[in-house]
């Protein structure tokens, strides 16, 4: 029984073999890549910008020329890396690493338009098997990405491996709304409005149904903090935002 559980993962509410989940996730993001940024604004009413701003404020990259290497994992179209580059000094170099070539392609075009292509680069890669050297980054961010990774514990160990001692890990992820009243409203919105928006904007309701279901399956913040601790991170803690819709997790490689 335990073995069965170890060999499956959640694709939304469906249990699928671990090996199949990544391919299904890849289909979702290939399908929505071109409209991904627009959908984020529509789905969240623009509030994802405030959540991401909170992540950058916590990252607090140096404003000086001091070298600062940031890995933005599952970085998709580059939102977090661009925001970091816009507030940081000239010493910041960000690498956006994502498994999906379609998302990265949109990101590369955005970097050129924003004149940030000299400081933000894009690399295809799997969070479970990073191609970067041990202890090579000052910080790692992952926003709305970790729940899509089939083996979260493996990815957390990889993140720990590539961080320098003193390196900061920040993870922004959807969480669980426990506020009475808001929970019902959020449920209705998530399961009715979001897939419909997805259908209208991207022609793909199913992908957005998966995204909503995967949120419900993601561990609660205390459990995720425990997983971070198991991967080696110290001082794992979190703050919830917007009544629990998202949580910002933080931990350090000491
Ligand atoms: C919801 S998007 C988040 C993009 C971006 N971080 C943001 O906040 O806008 C999730 C991203 O995770 C990526 N992803 C899924 N599985 C991955 C994996 N195993 N390794 C790296 N990236 C992965 C997807 O390709 C997708 O671009």
mmCIF file of C-alpha atoms and ligand atoms in Angstrom:
data_model
loop_
_atom_site.group_PDB
_atom_site.id
_atom_site.type_symbol
_atom_site.label_atom_id
_atom_site.label_comp_id
_atom_site.label_asym_id
_atom_site.label_seq_id
_atom_site.Cartn_x
_atom_site.Cartn_y
_atom_site.Cartn_z
ATOM 1 C CA UNK A 1 0.000 0.000 0.000
ATOM 2 C CA UNK A 2 2.735 2.433 1.016
ATOM 3 C CA UNK A 3 4.601 1.401 -2.123
ATOM 4 C CA UNK A 4 1.520 2.193 -4.262
ATOM 5 C CA UNK A 5 1.350 5.664 -2.754
ATOM 6 C CA UNK A 6 5.044 6.227 -3.347
ATOM 7 C CA UNK A 7 4.643 5.422 -7.032
ATOM 8 C CA UNK A 8 1.755 7.750 -7.745
ATOM 9 C CA UNK A 9 1.300 11.472 -7.721
ATOM 10 C CA UNK A 10 -1.659 13.805 -7.985
ATOM 11 C CA UNK A 11 -2.625 15.308 -11.292
ATOM 12 C CA UNK A 12 -5.272 17.603 -9.907
ATOM 13 C CA UNK A 13 -7.597 15.200 -8.084
ATOM 14 C CA UNK A 14 -6.528 12.205 -10.144
ATOM 15 C CA UNK A 15 -3.887 9.820 -8.861
ATOM 16 C CA UNK A 16 -1.546 9.184 -11.786
ATOM 17 C CA UNK A 17 1.706 7.229 -11.991
ATOM 18 C CA UNK A 18 4.564 9.489 -10.899
ATOM 19 C CA UNK A 19 6.219 9.147 -14.305
ATOM 20 C CA UNK A 20 3.084 10.434 -16.106
ATOM 21 C CA UNK A 21 2.463 13.552 -14.041
ATOM 22 C CA UNK A 22 5.301 15.594 -15.541
ATOM 23 C CA UNK A 23 4.173 14.940 -19.122
ATOM 24 C CA UNK A 24 0.623 15.976 -18.204
ATOM 25 C CA UNK A 25 1.870 19.157 -16.480
ATOM 26 C CA UNK A 26 4.011 19.935 -19.536
ATOM 27 C CA UNK A 27 0.927 19.683 -21.776
ATOM 28 C CA UNK A 28 -0.918 22.141 -19.514
ATOM 29 C CA UNK A 29 1.785 24.820 -19.737
ATOM 30 C CA UNK A 30 2.495 24.244 -23.435
ATOM 31 C CA UNK A 31 -1.192 24.805 -24.079
ATOM 32 C CA UNK A 32 -1.468 28.042 -22.067
ATOM 33 C CA UNK A 33 2.029 29.591 -22.530
ATOM 34 C CA UNK A 34 1.006 32.312 -25.000
ATOM 35 C CA UNK A 35 -1.811 33.553 -22.775
ATOM 36 C CA UNK A 36 -0.288 32.638 -19.400
ATOM 37 C CA UNK A 37 0.520 36.188 -18.247
ATOM 38 C CA UNK A 38 -2.845 37.579 -19.317
ATOM 39 C CA UNK A 39 -4.619 34.727 -17.507
ATOM 40 C CA UNK A 40 -2.706 35.451 -14.292
ATOM 41 C CA UNK A 41 -4.019 39.007 -14.299
ATOM 42 C CA UNK A 42 -7.554 37.950 -15.151
ATOM 43 C CA UNK A 43 -7.764 35.078 -12.663
ATOM 44 C CA UNK A 44 -6.362 37.011 -9.729
ATOM 45 C CA UNK A 45 -7.726 40.456 -10.641
ATOM 46 C CA UNK A 46 -4.079 41.551 -10.741
ATOM 47 C CA UNK A 47 -3.445 40.518 -7.119
ATOM 48 C CA UNK A 48 -0.699 38.057 -8.163
ATOM 49 C CA UNK A 49 1.419 41.194 -8.686
ATOM 50 C CA UNK A 50 1.130 42.063 -4.974
ATOM 51 C CA UNK A 51 1.994 38.489 -3.950
ATOM 52 C CA UNK A 52 5.052 38.536 -6.198
ATOM 53 C CA UNK A 53 6.050 41.979 -4.912
ATOM 54 C CA UNK A 54 5.950 40.572 -1.364
ATOM 55 C CA UNK A 55 8.285 37.776 -2.451
ATOM 56 C CA UNK A 56 10.770 40.250 -3.955
ATOM 57 C CA UNK A 57 10.606 42.436 -0.842
ATOM 58 C CA UNK A 58 11.521 39.382 1.251
ATOM 59 C CA UNK A 59 14.290 38.410 -1.180
ATOM 60 C CA UNK A 60 15.679 41.926 -0.835
ATOM 61 C CA UNK A 61 18.439 41.568 -3.450
ATOM 62 C CA UNK A 62 21.439 43.881 -3.029
ATOM 63 C CA UNK A 63 21.110 47.287 -4.678
ATOM 64 C CA UNK A 64 24.896 47.466 -5.082
ATOM 65 C CA UNK A 65 27.324 46.055 -7.669
ATOM 66 C CA UNK A 66 27.922 43.071 -5.400
ATOM 67 C CA UNK A 67 27.475 39.818 -7.281
ATOM 68 C CA UNK A 68 24.156 38.107 -6.510
ATOM 69 C CA UNK A 69 23.171 34.936 -8.368
ATOM 70 C CA UNK A 70 19.472 34.166 -8.341
ATOM 71 C CA UNK A 71 17.889 30.944 -9.547
ATOM 72 C CA UNK A 72 14.221 31.427 -10.394
ATOM 73 C CA UNK A 73 13.060 27.864 -10.604
ATOM 74 C CA UNK A 74 9.909 26.886 -12.512
ATOM 75 C CA UNK A 75 10.254 30.521 -13.511
ATOM 76 C CA UNK A 76 8.069 30.183 -16.615
ATOM 77 C CA UNK A 77 7.779 33.490 -18.451
ATOM 78 C CA UNK A 78 10.214 35.220 -16.075
ATOM 79 C CA UNK A 79 7.948 37.343 -13.853
ATOM 80 C CA UNK A 80 9.919 36.861 -10.638
ATOM 81 C CA UNK A 81 13.352 37.238 -12.232
ATOM 82 C CA UNK A 82 12.296 40.471 -13.992
ATOM 83 C CA UNK A 83 10.958 41.913 -10.771
ATOM 84 C CA UNK A 84 14.181 41.030 -8.956
ATOM 85 C CA UNK A 85 16.299 42.565 -11.734
ATOM 86 C CA UNK A 86 14.217 45.754 -11.677
ATOM 87 C CA UNK A 87 14.903 46.429 -7.978
ATOM 88 C CA UNK A 88 18.424 44.975 -7.682
ATOM 89 C CA UNK A 89 21.756 46.590 -8.405
ATOM 90 C CA UNK A 90 23.880 45.694 -11.457
ATOM 91 C CA UNK A 91 25.453 42.709 -9.665
ATOM 92 C CA UNK A 92 22.301 40.600 -10.009
ATOM 93 C CA UNK A 93 22.333 37.774 -12.514
ATOM 94 C CA UNK A 94 19.144 35.733 -12.666
ATOM 95 C CA UNK A 95 18.661 32.366 -14.292
ATOM 96 C CA UNK A 96 15.101 31.346 -15.051
ATOM 97 C CA UNK A 97 14.995 27.554 -15.121
ATOM 98 C CA UNK A 98 11.852 25.804 -16.323
ATOM 99 C CA UNK A 99 11.035 22.438 -17.827
ATOM 100 C CA UNK A 100 8.761 23.916 -20.490
ATOM 101 C CA UNK A 101 10.326 25.343 -23.667
ATOM 102 C CA UNK A 102 7.112 27.174 -24.640
ATOM 103 C CA UNK A 103 6.995 29.129 -21.356
ATOM 104 C CA UNK A 104 10.722 29.952 -21.663
ATOM 105 C CA UNK A 105 10.261 31.207 -25.224
ATOM 106 C CA UNK A 106 7.620 33.705 -24.059
ATOM 107 C CA UNK A 107 10.015 34.707 -21.256
ATOM 108 C CA UNK A 108 12.938 35.316 -23.629
ATOM 109 C CA UNK A 109 10.819 37.635 -25.770
ATOM 110 C CA UNK A 110 9.661 39.527 -22.676
ATOM 111 C CA UNK A 111 13.283 39.907 -21.482
ATOM 112 C CA UNK A 112 14.271 41.504 -24.792
ATOM 113 C CA UNK A 113 11.287 43.885 -24.691
ATOM 114 C CA UNK A 114 12.169 44.873 -21.108
ATOM 115 C CA UNK A 115 15.893 45.302 -21.973
ATOM 116 C CA UNK A 116 16.740 42.787 -19.261
ATOM 117 C CA UNK A 117 18.171 40.054 -21.487
ATOM 118 C CA UNK A 118 21.731 40.834 -20.332
ATOM 119 C CA UNK A 119 20.828 40.098 -16.684
ATOM 120 C CA UNK A 120 18.133 37.455 -16.985
ATOM 121 C CA UNK A 121 18.827 34.239 -18.870
ATOM 122 C CA UNK A 122 16.630 31.242 -19.560
ATOM 123 C CA UNK A 123 17.598 27.594 -19.168
ATOM 124 C CA UNK A 124 15.493 24.509 -19.786
ATOM 125 C CA UNK A 125 15.705 22.101 -16.877
ATOM 126 C CA UNK A 126 13.895 19.886 -14.431
ATOM 127 C CA UNK A 127 13.662 21.001 -10.790
ATOM 128 C CA UNK A 128 14.243 17.384 -9.763
ATOM 129 C CA UNK A 129 17.602 17.217 -11.511
ATOM 130 C CA UNK A 130 19.278 20.594 -11.755
ATOM 131 C CA UNK A 131 22.267 20.973 -14.057
ATOM 132 C CA UNK A 132 23.879 23.636 -11.838
ATOM 133 C CA UNK A 133 26.949 23.197 -9.647
ATOM 134 C CA UNK A 134 26.714 22.686 -5.888
ATOM 135 C CA UNK A 135 26.660 25.913 -3.846
ATOM 136 C CA UNK A 136 26.381 28.169 -6.897
ATOM 137 C CA UNK A 137 23.427 30.492 -6.086
ATOM 138 C CA UNK A 138 22.857 33.157 -3.441
ATOM 139 C CA UNK A 139 19.097 32.658 -3.564
ATOM 140 C CA UNK A 140 16.440 30.505 -5.157
ATOM 141 C CA UNK A 141 12.845 31.530 -5.769
ATOM 142 C CA UNK A 142 9.997 29.347 -6.967
ATOM 143 C CA UNK A 143 6.592 30.919 -7.494
ATOM 144 C CA UNK A 144 3.492 28.830 -8.129
ATOM 145 C CA UNK A 145 5.761 26.090 -9.431
ATOM 146 C CA UNK A 146 6.554 23.563 -6.723
ATOM 147 C CA UNK A 147 3.077 22.005 -6.657
ATOM 148 C CA UNK A 148 3.526 21.011 -10.292
ATOM 149 C CA UNK A 149 6.702 19.043 -9.599
ATOM 150 C CA UNK A 150 6.006 15.298 -9.164
ATOM 151 C CA UNK A 151 8.675 14.650 -6.488
ATOM 152 C CA UNK A 152 8.680 17.776 -4.320
ATOM 153 C CA UNK A 153 11.105 16.256 -1.790
ATOM 154 C CA UNK A 154 13.642 15.597 -4.574
ATOM 155 C CA UNK A 155 13.320 19.174 -5.886
ATOM 156 C CA UNK A 156 13.782 20.602 -2.376
ATOM 157 C CA UNK A 157 17.015 18.627 -1.978
ATOM 158 C CA UNK A 158 18.231 19.888 -5.353
ATOM 159 C CA UNK A 159 17.476 23.496 -4.385
ATOM 160 C CA UNK A 160 19.385 22.991 -1.140
ATOM 161 C CA UNK A 161 22.323 21.503 -3.063
ATOM 162 C CA UNK A 162 22.717 24.444 -5.473
ATOM 163 C CA UNK A 163 22.393 27.143 -2.801
ATOM 164 C CA UNK A 164 25.534 28.565 -1.229
ATOM 165 C CA UNK A 165 25.795 28.362 2.565
ATOM 166 C CA UNK A 166 23.857 31.435 3.711
ATOM 167 C CA UNK A 167 21.622 31.109 0.641
ATOM 168 C CA UNK A 168 17.945 31.984 0.879
ATOM 169 C CA UNK A 169 15.093 29.869 -0.465
ATOM 170 C CA UNK A 170 11.713 31.497 -1.046
ATOM 171 C CA UNK A 171 8.652 29.651 -2.250
ATOM 172 C CA UNK A 172 5.369 31.330 -3.127
ATOM 173 C CA UNK A 173 2.508 28.897 -3.521
ATOM 174 C CA UNK A 174 -1.248 28.714 -3.344
ATOM 175 C CA UNK A 175 -2.377 27.549 0.060
ATOM 176 C CA UNK A 176 -5.590 26.825 1.950
ATOM 177 C CA UNK A 177 -8.346 29.295 2.745
ATOM 178 C CA UNK A 178 -9.736 28.623 6.215
ATOM 179 C CA UNK A 179 -11.578 31.908 6.751
ATOM 180 C CA UNK A 180 -15.315 31.137 7.156
ATOM 181 C CA UNK A 181 -17.273 32.693 4.298
ATOM 182 C CA UNK A 182 -14.207 33.369 2.170
ATOM 183 C CA UNK A 183 -13.595 29.611 1.838
ATOM 184 C CA UNK A 184 -16.978 28.987 0.167
ATOM 185 C CA UNK A 185 -16.623 32.007 -2.077
ATOM 186 C CA UNK A 186 -13.103 30.967 -3.083
ATOM 187 C CA UNK A 187 -14.293 27.428 -3.801
ATOM 188 C CA UNK A 188 -17.111 28.675 -6.037
ATOM 189 C CA UNK A 189 -14.809 31.074 -7.857
ATOM 190 C CA UNK A 190 -12.063 28.490 -8.325
ATOM 191 C CA UNK A 191 -14.195 25.686 -9.691
ATOM 192 C CA UNK A 192 -16.652 27.734 -11.749
ATOM 193 C CA UNK A 193 -15.078 31.000 -12.842
ATOM 194 C CA UNK A 194 -11.434 29.977 -13.405
ATOM 195 C CA UNK A 195 -12.001 27.044 -15.807
ATOM 196 C CA UNK A 196 -14.529 29.172 -17.712
ATOM 197 C CA UNK A 197 -12.026 32.046 -17.960
ATOM 198 C CA UNK A 198 -9.449 29.509 -19.132
ATOM 199 C CA UNK A 199 -11.836 28.309 -21.816
ATOM 200 C CA UNK A 200 -12.549 31.822 -23.079
ATOM 201 C CA UNK A 201 -8.970 33.129 -22.993
ATOM 202 C CA UNK A 202 -6.852 30.082 -23.841
ATOM 203 C CA UNK A 203 -9.474 27.737 -25.302
ATOM 204 C CA UNK A 204 -8.467 25.238 -22.603
ATOM 205 C CA UNK A 205 -10.741 24.843 -19.564
ATOM 206 C CA UNK A 206 -9.219 21.477 -18.621
ATOM 207 C CA UNK A 207 -5.756 22.919 -17.935
ATOM 208 C CA UNK A 208 -7.192 25.465 -15.549
ATOM 209 C CA UNK A 209 -9.347 22.803 -13.859
ATOM 210 C CA UNK A 210 -6.097 20.904 -13.210
ATOM 211 C CA UNK A 211 -4.442 24.035 -11.792
ATOM 212 C CA UNK A 212 -7.322 24.565 -9.347
ATOM 213 C CA UNK A 213 -7.408 20.915 -8.280
ATOM 214 C CA UNK A 214 -3.634 20.818 -7.797
ATOM 215 C CA UNK A 215 -3.919 23.714 -5.340
ATOM 216 C CA UNK A 216 -6.259 21.671 -3.156
ATOM 217 C CA UNK A 217 -3.791 18.785 -3.106
ATOM 218 C CA UNK A 218 -0.772 20.850 -2.112
ATOM 219 C CA UNK A 219 0.391 20.320 1.512
ATOM 220 C CA UNK A 220 -0.635 22.798 4.175
ATOM 221 C CA UNK A 221 2.088 25.305 5.173
ATOM 222 C CA UNK A 222 3.185 23.499 8.345
ATOM 223 C CA UNK A 223 3.651 20.256 6.428
ATOM 224 C CA UNK A 224 5.533 22.002 3.624
ATOM 225 C CA UNK A 225 7.790 23.670 6.226
ATOM 226 C CA UNK A 226 8.466 20.179 7.613
ATOM 227 C CA UNK A 227 9.407 18.986 4.113
ATOM 228 C CA UNK A 228 11.794 21.929 3.793
ATOM 229 C CA UNK A 229 13.354 20.973 7.139
ATOM 230 C CA UNK A 230 13.775 17.378 5.926
ATOM 231 C CA UNK A 231 15.644 18.679 2.867
ATOM 232 C CA UNK A 232 18.076 20.488 5.154
ATOM 233 C CA UNK A 233 16.662 24.015 5.301
ATOM 234 C CA UNK A 234 16.967 25.929 8.545
ATOM 235 C CA UNK A 235 14.526 28.474 9.958
ATOM 236 C CA UNK A 236 11.689 27.269 7.708
ATOM 237 C CA UNK A 237 8.731 29.573 8.208
ATOM 238 C CA UNK A 238 5.830 31.028 6.257
ATOM 239 C CA UNK A 239 3.403 33.917 6.054
ATOM 240 C CA UNK A 240 -0.056 33.601 4.618
ATOM 241 C CA UNK A 241 -1.544 36.314 2.422
ATOM 242 C CA UNK A 242 -5.050 37.151 1.208
ATOM 243 C CA UNK A 243 -6.797 35.045 3.853
ATOM 244 C CA UNK A 244 -4.692 31.953 3.085
ATOM 245 C CA UNK A 245 -5.051 32.000 -0.710
ATOM 246 C CA UNK A 246 -1.264 32.008 -0.909
ATOM 247 C CA UNK A 247 1.650 31.338 1.459
ATOM 248 C CA UNK A 248 5.179 32.684 1.199
ATOM 249 C CA UNK A 249 7.637 30.107 2.552
ATOM 250 C CA UNK A 250 11.183 30.930 3.501
ATOM 251 C CA UNK A 251 14.194 28.887 4.573
ATOM 252 C CA UNK A 252 17.978 29.110 4.622
ATOM 253 C CA UNK A 253 20.902 26.908 3.799
ATOM 254 C CA UNK A 254 23.160 27.587 6.766
HETATM 255 C C1 LIG B 1 2.185 28.322 -12.683
HETATM 256 S S1 LIG B 1 3.687 28.404 -13.609
HETATM 257 C C2 LIG B 1 4.625 29.566 -12.680
HETATM 258 C C3 LIG B 1 5.500 30.444 -13.530
HETATM 259 C C4 LIG B 1 6.163 31.611 -12.809
HETATM 260 N N1 LIG B 1 6.991 31.165 -11.716
HETATM 261 C C5 LIG B 1 5.147 32.611 -12.320
HETATM 262 O O1 LIG B 1 5.004 32.761 -11.113
HETATM 263 O O2 LIG B 1 4.482 33.248 -13.144
HETATM 264 C C6 LIG B 1 4.428 26.860 -13.172
HETATM 265 C C7 LIG B 1 5.685 26.551 -13.951
HETATM 266 O O3 LIG B 1 6.295 25.378 -13.405
HETATM 267 C C8 LIG B 1 6.976 24.728 -14.467
HETATM 268 N N2 LIG B 1 7.325 23.356 -14.075
HETATM 269 C C9 LIG B 1 6.500 22.310 -13.884
HETATM 270 N N3 LIG B 1 7.211 21.213 -13.540
HETATM 271 C C10 LIG B 1 8.521 21.575 -13.508
HETATM 272 C C11 LIG B 1 9.720 20.891 -13.217
HETATM 273 N N4 LIG B 1 9.726 19.598 -12.867
HETATM 274 N N5 LIG B 1 10.876 21.563 -13.282
HETATM 275 C C12 LIG B 1 10.895 22.866 -13.630
HETATM 276 N N6 LIG B 1 9.784 23.579 -13.931
HETATM 277 C C13 LIG B 1 8.605 22.949 -13.856
HETATM 278 C C14 LIG B 1 5.969 24.818 -15.590
HETATM 279 O O4 LIG B 1 6.543 24.530 -16.840
HETATM 280 C C15 LIG B 1 5.458 26.258 -15.434
HETATM 281 O O5 LIG B 1 6.180 27.140 -16.232
#
